[in-house]
Coordinates of C-alpha atoms and ligand atoms in Angstrom, one line a residue:
X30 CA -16.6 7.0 28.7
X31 CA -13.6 7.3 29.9
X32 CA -10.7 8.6 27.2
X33 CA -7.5 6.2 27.9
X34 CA -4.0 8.0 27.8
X35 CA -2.4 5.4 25.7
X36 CA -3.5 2.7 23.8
X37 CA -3.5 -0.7 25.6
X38 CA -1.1 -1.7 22.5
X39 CA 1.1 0.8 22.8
X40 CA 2.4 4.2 22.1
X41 CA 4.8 5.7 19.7
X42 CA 8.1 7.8 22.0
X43 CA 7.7 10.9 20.2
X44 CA 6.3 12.3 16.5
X45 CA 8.7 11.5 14.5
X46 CA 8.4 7.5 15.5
X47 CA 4.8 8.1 14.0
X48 CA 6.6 9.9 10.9
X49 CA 8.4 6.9 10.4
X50 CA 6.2 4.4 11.2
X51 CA 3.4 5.7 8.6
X52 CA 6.1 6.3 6.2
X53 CA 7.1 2.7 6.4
X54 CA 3.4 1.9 6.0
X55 CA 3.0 4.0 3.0
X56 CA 6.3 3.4 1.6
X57 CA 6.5 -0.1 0.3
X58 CA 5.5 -2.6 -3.0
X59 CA 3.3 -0.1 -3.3
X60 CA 6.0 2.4 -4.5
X61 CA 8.6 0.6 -6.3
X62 CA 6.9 -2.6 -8.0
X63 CA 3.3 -1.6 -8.4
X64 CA 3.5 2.0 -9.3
X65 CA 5.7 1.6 -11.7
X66 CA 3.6 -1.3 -13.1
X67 CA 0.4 0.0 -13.0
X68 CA 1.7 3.7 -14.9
X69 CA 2.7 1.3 -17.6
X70 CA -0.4 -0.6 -18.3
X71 CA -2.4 2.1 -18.1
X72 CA -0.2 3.8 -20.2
X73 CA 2.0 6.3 -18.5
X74 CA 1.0 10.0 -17.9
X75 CA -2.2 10.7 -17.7
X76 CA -2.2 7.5 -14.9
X77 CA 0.6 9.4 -12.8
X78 CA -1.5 12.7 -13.3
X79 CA -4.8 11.5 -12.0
X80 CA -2.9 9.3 -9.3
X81 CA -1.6 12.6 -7.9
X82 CA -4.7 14.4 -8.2
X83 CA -6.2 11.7 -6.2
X84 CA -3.1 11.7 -3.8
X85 CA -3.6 15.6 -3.1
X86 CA -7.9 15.7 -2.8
X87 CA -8.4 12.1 -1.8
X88 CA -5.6 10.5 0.0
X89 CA -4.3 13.2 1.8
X90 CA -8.1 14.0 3.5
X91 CA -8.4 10.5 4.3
X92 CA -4.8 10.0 5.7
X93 CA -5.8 12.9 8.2
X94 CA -9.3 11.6 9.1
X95 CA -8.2 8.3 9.9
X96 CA -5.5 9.7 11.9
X97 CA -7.3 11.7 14.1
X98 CA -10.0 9.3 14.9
X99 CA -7.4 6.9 15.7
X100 CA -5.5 9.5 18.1
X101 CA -9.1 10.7 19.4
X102 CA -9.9 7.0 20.6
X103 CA -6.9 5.9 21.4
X104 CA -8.0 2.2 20.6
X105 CA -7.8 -0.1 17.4
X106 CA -10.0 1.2 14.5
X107 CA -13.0 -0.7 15.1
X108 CA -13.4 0.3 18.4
X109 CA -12.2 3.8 17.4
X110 CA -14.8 4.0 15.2
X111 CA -17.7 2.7 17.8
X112 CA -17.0 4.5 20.7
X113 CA -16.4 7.7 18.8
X114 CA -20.0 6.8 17.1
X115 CA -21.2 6.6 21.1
X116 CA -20.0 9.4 22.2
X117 CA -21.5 11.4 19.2
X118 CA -24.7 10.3 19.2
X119 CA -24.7 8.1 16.1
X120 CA -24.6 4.7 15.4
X121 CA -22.3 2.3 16.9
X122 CA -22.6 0.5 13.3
X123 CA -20.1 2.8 12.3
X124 CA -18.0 0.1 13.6
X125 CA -18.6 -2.1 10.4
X126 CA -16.3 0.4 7.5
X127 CA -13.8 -0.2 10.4
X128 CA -14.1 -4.3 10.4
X129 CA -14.3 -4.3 6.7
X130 CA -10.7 -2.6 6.1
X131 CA -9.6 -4.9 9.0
X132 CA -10.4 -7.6 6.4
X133 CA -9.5 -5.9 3.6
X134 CA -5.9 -5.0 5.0
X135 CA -5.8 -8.6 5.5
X136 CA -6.7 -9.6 2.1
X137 CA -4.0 -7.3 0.6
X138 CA -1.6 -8.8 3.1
X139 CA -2.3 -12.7 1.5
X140 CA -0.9 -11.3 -1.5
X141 CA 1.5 -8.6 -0.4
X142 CA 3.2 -11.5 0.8
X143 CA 3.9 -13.6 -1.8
X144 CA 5.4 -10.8 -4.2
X145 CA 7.3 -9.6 -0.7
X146 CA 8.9 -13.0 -1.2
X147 CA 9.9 -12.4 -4.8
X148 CA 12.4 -9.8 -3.7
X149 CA 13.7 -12.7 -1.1
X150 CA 14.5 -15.0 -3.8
X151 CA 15.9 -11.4 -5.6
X152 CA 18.1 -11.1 -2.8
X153 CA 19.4 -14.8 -2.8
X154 CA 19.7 -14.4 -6.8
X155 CA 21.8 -11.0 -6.8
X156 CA 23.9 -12.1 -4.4
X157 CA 24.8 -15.4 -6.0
X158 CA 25.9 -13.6 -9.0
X159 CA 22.5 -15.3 -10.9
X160 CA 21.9 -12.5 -13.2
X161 CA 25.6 -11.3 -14.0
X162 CA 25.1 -9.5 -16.8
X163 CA 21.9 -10.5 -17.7
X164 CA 19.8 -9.4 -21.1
X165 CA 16.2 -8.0 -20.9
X166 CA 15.4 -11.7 -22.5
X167 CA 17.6 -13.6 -19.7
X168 CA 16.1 -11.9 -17.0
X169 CA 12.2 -12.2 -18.3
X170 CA 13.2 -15.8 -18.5
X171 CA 14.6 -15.8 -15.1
X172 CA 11.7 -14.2 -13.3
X173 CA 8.9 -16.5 -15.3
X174 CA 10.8 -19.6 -14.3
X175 CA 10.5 -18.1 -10.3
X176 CA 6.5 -17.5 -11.0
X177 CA 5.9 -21.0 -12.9
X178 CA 7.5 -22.8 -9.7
X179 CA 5.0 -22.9 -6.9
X180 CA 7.1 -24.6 -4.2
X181 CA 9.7 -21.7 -4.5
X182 CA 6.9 -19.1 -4.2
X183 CA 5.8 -21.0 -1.2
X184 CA 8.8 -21.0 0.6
X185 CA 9.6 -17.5 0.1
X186 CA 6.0 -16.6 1.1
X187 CA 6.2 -18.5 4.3
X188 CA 9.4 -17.1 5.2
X189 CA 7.9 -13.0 4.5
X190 CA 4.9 -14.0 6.8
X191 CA 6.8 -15.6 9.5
X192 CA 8.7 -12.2 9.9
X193 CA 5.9 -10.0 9.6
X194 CA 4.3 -12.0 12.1
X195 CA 7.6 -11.9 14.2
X196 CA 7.1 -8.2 14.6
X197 CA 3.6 -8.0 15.3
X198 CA 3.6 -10.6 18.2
X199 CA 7.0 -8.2 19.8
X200 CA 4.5 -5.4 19.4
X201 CA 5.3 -3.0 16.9
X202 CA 5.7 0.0 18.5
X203 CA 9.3 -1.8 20.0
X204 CA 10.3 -3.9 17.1
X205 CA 9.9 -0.6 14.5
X206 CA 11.5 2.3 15.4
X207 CA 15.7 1.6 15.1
X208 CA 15.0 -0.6 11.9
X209 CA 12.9 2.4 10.0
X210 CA 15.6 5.1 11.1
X211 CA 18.0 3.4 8.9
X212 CA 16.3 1.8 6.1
X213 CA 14.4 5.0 5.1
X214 CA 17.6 6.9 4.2
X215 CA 19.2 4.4 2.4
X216 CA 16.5 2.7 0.5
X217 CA 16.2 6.7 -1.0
X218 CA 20.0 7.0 -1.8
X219 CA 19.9 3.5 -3.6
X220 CA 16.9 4.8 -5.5
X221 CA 18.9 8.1 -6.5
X222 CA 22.1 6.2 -7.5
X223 CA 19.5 4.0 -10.0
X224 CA 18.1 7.3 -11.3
X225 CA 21.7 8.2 -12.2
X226 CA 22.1 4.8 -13.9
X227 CA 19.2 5.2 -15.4
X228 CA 20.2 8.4 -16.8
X229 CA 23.7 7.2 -18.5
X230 CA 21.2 4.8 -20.5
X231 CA 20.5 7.4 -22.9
X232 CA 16.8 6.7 -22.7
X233 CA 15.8 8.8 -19.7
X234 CA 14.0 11.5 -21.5
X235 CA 11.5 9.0 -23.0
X236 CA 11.3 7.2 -20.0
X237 CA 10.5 10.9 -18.4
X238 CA 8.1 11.7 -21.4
X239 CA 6.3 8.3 -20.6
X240 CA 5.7 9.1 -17.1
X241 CA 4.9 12.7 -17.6
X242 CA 3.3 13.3 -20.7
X243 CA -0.3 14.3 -20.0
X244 CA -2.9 13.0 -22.5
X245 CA -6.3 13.9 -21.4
X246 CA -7.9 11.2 -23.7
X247 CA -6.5 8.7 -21.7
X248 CA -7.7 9.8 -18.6
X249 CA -11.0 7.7 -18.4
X250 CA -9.0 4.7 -18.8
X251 CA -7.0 4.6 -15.5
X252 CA -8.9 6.7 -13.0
X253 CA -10.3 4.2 -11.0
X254 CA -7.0 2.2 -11.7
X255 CA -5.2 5.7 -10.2
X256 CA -7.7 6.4 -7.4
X257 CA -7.2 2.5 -5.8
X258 CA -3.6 3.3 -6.0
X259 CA -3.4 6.5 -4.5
X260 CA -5.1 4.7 -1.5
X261 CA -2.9 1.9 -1.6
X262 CA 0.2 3.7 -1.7
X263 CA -0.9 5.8 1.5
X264 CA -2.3 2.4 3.4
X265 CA -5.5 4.6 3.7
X266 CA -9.0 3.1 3.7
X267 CA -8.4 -0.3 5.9
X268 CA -7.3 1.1 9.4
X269 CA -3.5 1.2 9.2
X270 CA -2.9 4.7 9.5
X271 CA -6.0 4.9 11.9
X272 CA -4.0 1.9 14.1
X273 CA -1.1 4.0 14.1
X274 CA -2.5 6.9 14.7
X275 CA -3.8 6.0 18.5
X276 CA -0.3 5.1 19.0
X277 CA 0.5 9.1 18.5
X278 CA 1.5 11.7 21.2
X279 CA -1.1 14.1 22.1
X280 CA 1.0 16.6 21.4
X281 CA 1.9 16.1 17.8
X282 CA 0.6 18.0 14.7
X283 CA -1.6 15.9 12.6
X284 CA -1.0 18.1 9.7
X285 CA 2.0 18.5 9.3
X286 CA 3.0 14.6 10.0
X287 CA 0.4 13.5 7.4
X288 CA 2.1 15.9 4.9
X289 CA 5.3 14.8 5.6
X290 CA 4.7 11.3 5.1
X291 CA 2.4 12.3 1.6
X292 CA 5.3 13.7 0.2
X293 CA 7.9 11.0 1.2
X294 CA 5.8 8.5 -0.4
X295 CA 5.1 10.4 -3.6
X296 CA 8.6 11.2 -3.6
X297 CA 9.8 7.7 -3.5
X298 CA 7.1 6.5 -5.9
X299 CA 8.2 8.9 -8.8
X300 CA 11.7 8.4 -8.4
X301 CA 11.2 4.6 -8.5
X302 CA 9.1 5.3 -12.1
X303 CA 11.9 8.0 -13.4
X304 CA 14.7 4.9 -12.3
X305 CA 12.7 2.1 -13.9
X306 CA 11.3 3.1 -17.3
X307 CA 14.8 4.2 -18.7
X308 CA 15.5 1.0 -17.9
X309 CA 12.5 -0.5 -19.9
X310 CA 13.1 1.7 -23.0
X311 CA 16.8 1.0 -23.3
X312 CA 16.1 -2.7 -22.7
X313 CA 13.3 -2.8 -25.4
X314 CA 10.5 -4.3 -23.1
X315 CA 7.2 -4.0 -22.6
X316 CA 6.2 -1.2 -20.2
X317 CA 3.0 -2.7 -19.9
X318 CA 4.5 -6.0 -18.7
X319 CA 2.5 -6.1 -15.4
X320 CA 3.4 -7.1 -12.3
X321 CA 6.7 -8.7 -13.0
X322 CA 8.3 -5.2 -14.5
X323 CA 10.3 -4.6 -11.6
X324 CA 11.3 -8.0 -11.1
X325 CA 12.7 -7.5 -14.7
X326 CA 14.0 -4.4 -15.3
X327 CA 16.4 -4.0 -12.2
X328 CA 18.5 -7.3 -12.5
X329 CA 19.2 -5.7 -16.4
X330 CA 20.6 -2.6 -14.5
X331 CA 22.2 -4.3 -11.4
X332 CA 23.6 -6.6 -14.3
X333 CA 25.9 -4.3 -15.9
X334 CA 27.2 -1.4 -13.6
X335 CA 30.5 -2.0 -11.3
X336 CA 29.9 -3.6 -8.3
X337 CA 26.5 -4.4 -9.5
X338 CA 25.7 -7.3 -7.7
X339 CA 26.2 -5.7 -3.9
X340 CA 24.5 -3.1 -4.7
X341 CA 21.3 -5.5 -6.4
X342 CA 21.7 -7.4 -3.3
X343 CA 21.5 -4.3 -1.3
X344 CA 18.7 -2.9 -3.0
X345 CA 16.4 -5.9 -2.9
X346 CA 17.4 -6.3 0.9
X347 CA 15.7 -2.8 1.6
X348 CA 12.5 -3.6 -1.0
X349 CA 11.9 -6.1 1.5
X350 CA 12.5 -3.9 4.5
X351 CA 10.0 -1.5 3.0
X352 CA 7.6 -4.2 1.8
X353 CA 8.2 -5.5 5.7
X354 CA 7.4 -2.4 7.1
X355 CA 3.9 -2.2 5.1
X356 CA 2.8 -6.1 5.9
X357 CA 3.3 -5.3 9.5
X358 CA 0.5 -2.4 9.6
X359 CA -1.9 -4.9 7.7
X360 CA -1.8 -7.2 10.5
X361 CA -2.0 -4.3 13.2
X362 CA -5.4 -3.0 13.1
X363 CA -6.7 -6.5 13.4
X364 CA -4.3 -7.7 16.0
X365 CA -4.8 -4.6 18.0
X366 CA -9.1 -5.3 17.8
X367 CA -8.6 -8.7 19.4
X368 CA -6.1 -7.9 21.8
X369 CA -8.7 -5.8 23.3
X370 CA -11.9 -7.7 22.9
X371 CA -10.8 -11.0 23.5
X372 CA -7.7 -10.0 26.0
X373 CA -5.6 -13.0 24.8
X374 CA -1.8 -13.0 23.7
X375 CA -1.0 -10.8 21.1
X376 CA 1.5 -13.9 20.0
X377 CA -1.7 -16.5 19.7
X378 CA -3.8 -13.9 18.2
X379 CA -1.0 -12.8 15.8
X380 CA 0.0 -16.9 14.9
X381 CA -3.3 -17.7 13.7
X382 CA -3.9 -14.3 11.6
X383 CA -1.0 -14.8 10.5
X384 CA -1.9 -18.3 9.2
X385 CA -4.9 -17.4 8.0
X386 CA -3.2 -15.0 5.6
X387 CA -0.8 -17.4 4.2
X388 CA -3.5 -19.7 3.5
X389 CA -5.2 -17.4 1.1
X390 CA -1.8 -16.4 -0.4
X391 CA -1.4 -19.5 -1.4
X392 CA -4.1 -18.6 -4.1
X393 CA -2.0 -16.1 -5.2
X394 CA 0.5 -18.3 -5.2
X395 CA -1.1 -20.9 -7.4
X396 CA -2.5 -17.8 -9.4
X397 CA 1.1 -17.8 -11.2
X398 CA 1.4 -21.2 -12.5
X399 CA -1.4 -24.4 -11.9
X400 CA -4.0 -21.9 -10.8
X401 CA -3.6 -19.8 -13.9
X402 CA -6.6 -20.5 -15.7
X403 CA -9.0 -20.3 -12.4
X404 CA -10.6 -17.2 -13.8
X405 CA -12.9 -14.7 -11.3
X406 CA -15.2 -12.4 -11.9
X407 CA -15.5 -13.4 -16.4
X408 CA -17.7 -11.2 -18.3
X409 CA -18.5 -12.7 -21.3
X410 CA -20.8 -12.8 -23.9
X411 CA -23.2 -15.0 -22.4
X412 CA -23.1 -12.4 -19.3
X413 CA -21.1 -12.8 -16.0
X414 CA -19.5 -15.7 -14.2
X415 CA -18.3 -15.5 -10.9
X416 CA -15.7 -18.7 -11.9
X417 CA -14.8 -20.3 -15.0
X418 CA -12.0 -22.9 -15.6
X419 CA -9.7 -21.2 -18.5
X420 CA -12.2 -18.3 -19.6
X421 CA -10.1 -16.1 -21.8
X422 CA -9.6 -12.6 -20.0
X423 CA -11.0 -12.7 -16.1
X424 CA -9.4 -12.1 -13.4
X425 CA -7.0 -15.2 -11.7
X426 CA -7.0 -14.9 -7.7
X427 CA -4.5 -12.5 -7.5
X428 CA -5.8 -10.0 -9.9
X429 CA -9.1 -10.8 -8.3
X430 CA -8.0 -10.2 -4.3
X431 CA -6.3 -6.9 -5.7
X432 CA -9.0 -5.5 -7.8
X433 CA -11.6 -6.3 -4.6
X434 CA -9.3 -4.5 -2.4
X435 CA -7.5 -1.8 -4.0
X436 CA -10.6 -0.5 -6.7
X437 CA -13.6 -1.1 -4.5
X438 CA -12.9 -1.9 -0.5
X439 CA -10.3 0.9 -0.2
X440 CA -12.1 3.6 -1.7
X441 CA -15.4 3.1 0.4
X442 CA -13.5 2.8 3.7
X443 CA -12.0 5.9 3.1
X444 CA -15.0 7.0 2.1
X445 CA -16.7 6.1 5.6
X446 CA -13.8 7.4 7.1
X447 CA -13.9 10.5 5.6
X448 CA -17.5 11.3 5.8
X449 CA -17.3 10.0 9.9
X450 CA -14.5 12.6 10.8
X451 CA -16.7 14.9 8.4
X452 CA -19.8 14.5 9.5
X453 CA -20.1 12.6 12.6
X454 CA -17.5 14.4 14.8
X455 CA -18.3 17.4 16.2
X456 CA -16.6 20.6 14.2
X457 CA -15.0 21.3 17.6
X458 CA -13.5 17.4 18.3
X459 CA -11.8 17.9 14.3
X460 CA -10.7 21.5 15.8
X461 CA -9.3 20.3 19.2
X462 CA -7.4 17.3 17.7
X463 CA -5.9 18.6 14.3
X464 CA -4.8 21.8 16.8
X465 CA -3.3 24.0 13.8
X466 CA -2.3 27.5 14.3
X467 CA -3.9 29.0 10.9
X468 CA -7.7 29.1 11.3
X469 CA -7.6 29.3 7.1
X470 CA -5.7 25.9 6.7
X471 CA -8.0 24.5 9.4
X472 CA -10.6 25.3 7.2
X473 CA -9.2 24.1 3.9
X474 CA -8.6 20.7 5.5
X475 CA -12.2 20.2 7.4
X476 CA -13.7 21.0 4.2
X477 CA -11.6 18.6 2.1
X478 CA -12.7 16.0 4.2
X479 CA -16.4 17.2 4.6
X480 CA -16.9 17.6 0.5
X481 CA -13.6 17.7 -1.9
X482 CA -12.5 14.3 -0.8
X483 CA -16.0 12.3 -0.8
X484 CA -17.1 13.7 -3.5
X485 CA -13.6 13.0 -5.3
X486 CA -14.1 9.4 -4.4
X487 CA -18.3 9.3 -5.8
X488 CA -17.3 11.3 -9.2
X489 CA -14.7 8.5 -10.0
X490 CA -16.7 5.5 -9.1
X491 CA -19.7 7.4 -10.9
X492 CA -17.2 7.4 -14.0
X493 CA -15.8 4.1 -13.7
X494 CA -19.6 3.0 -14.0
X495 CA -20.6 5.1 -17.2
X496 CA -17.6 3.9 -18.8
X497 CA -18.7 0.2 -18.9
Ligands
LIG4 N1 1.1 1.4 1.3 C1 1.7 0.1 1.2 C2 2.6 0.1 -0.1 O1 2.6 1.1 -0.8 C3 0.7 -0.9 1.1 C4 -0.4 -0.9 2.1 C5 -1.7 -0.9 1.8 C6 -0.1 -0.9 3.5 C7 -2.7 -0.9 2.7 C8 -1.1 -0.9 4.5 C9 -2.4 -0.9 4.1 O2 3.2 -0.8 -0.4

């Protein structure tokens, strides 16, 4: 076979333009509204503990295996995947973990989508002055009548696909670099300059104590919860780093970019919880809210701090940014795969994804208001339904499409990743393409993909399904 220089869609100018790109990947909803979510329903510290354990022996592994086989190939992941299995000897089935995440990265994008257009109608809201000086009560009241009003989510959700779509059919590699430079940086200073509101609210110790108070009983609770996350956060386990990763110079360290964009998400993830649950305490609510805690909290604080409403404006203006920045390396792998097998436009290919995806968000859509009671996946006492019309507890279609993707899908394509760059590559290919300069940390990182980082992922799933 012969190895292409550059990937037929694309290649990044220099290391840093992949720095920033799977930083915008990583960085997004992820960080600000789910984290932050997800630590409160699951009740705070020992959540954020497992979550960076399975950042550090999970999600960093898998960020660097899927990065590699993506620079190795040089093509989108399921071919990666293939021709890599060709060239090694194995099977070219190793294709299929590849053209699962495709899906998957899809699936998360349906929904991605439609909370992406929450901070549109956010950004509309602040700057009209709609939650001047709001209450915790006014703005819960706010945010359920944007959920309960399915034409407004629908707008909003067609608006945040049409511009990830935009991108995608420019080509990302153009369309991403001068927007990321910018947005980065300041979407962290707005963070900090919440942090320091949220410290003048005299609750951030407990809101610190919540996050970071370890209690091992509670472990059990959350690990799977933690685990999904931690691939979530890092867009691991569906292709999008592997995508971008064929778009990387030759040159580049693997290591030390993976690292670097590990520790900007993390980063931006903690700072988001340490912002939001001072917030929470001071306001009285609910940490375990759910998924509209952001959506909440920050109109409180925007509400009552000079020149509050630019700087709510401002800040929901970069959420979307960073959540646009994510939806556009959903759509990638799979745009990339049918650029090259079928050869046709990457704006066709990328209109009818595209329109695919919003189709199915419009089940998440519904999943707020009429669809509510649609319940999937019901145990019960008279044993499981797949769908039942107003069955207390369930999952509706959104908590469904994210429980697939994040607790089950994710995990087992990183898995497959893993074990492939593990297992299936040659010692020497892993050598030659992560190129470090200390035999000992090339060591330490083969073997965390080889062992730590599979294992990691079978001991949780293995505990997930002896709690039950
Ligand atoms: N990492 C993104 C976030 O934190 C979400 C994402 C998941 C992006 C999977 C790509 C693939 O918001």
């Amino acid at each position: 076979m012969t190895r292409n220089a550059i990937s037929l869609n694309g290649s990044w100018t220099s290391r840093w333009v992949f720095i920033l790109a799977a930083t915008g990947s990583a960085v997004g909803l992820g960080n600000i509204w789910k984290f932050p979510y997800m630590t409160g329903m699951y009740g705070g510290g020992a959540f954020v503990m497992m979550y960076l354990v399975c950042i550090v022996l999970v999600g960093m592994p898998i960020m660097i295996a899927e990065t590699l086989i993506g620079r190795r190939a040089r093509m989108s992941p399921v071919n990666a995947m293939r021709s890599l299995a060709v060239e090694a000897g194995a099977s070219p089935r190793f294709a299929w973990p590849a053209l699962i995440g495709m899906v998957a990265a899809l699936l998360i994008l349906s929904f991605y989508s439609v909370i992406a257009g929450w901070s549109l109608d956010y950004i509309l809201g602040m700057g009209t002055g709609r939650f001047q000086s709001v209450d915790a009560n006014a703005a819960g009241a706010l945010f359920a009548g944007l959920t309960a009003d399915p034409w407004r989510l629908t707008i909003w959700h067609t608006l945040f696909m049409a511009l990830t779509g935009f991108v995608i059919a420019r080509g990302v590699v153009a369309g991403l670099e001068k927007s990321l430079r910018v947005m980065m940086p300041l979407l962290f200073v707005l963070l900090l300059m919440l942090l320091g509101y949220s410290v003048t609210t005299g609750h951030f110790m407990q809101g610190f104590h919540f996050l970071f108070n370890f209690q091992p009983d509670k472990v059990l609770d959350g690990l799977l919860a933690a685990m999904g996350h931690a691939f979530f956060t890092l867009s691991v386990g569906v292709g999008s780093i592997m995508v971008y990763g064929s778009y990387m110079p030759r040159q580049a360290s693997i290591g030390a970019t993976v690292l670097t964009v590990g520790i900007l998400d993390t980063l931006v993830a903690l700072t988001a919880g340490m912002a939001l649950f001072p917030i929470v305490f001071a306001g009285g609510l609910e940490p375990g809210a759910g998924p509209g805690l952001m959506f909440v909290t920050l109109p409180v604080a925007f509400g009552s701090i000079p020149f509050g409403q630019v700087m709510g404006t401002v800040f929901f203006v970069l959420v979307l940014i960073a959540a646009w920045t994510s939806s556009i390396s959903m759509l990638e792998p799979a745009v990339a795969y049918l650029v090259e097998r079928t050869g046709r436009s990457r704006v066709a290919i990328t209109t009818v994804l595209a329109m695919l995806c919003w189709l199915v968000g419009m089940g998440t859509v519904l999943s707020f208001n009429v669809g509510a009671p649609a319940k999937f996946f019901v145990f019960a006492e008279d044993g499981f339904h797949f769908f039942q019309w107003g069955a207390e507890g369930g999952r509706n279609f959104f908590d469904s499409i994210d429980y697939l993707t994040s607790r089950i899908l994710l995990p087992l394509g990183g898995l497959a990743f893993v074990l492939f760059a593990g297992w299936v590559l040659t010692r020497d290919t892993v050598r030659d393409e992560l190129n470090m300069r200390s035999p000992l940390a090339f060591t330490l990182v083969y073997w965390s993909m080889r062992v730590v980082a599979p294992v990691g992922v079978l001991v949780v799933f293995v505990a997930e399904l002896a709690k039950q």
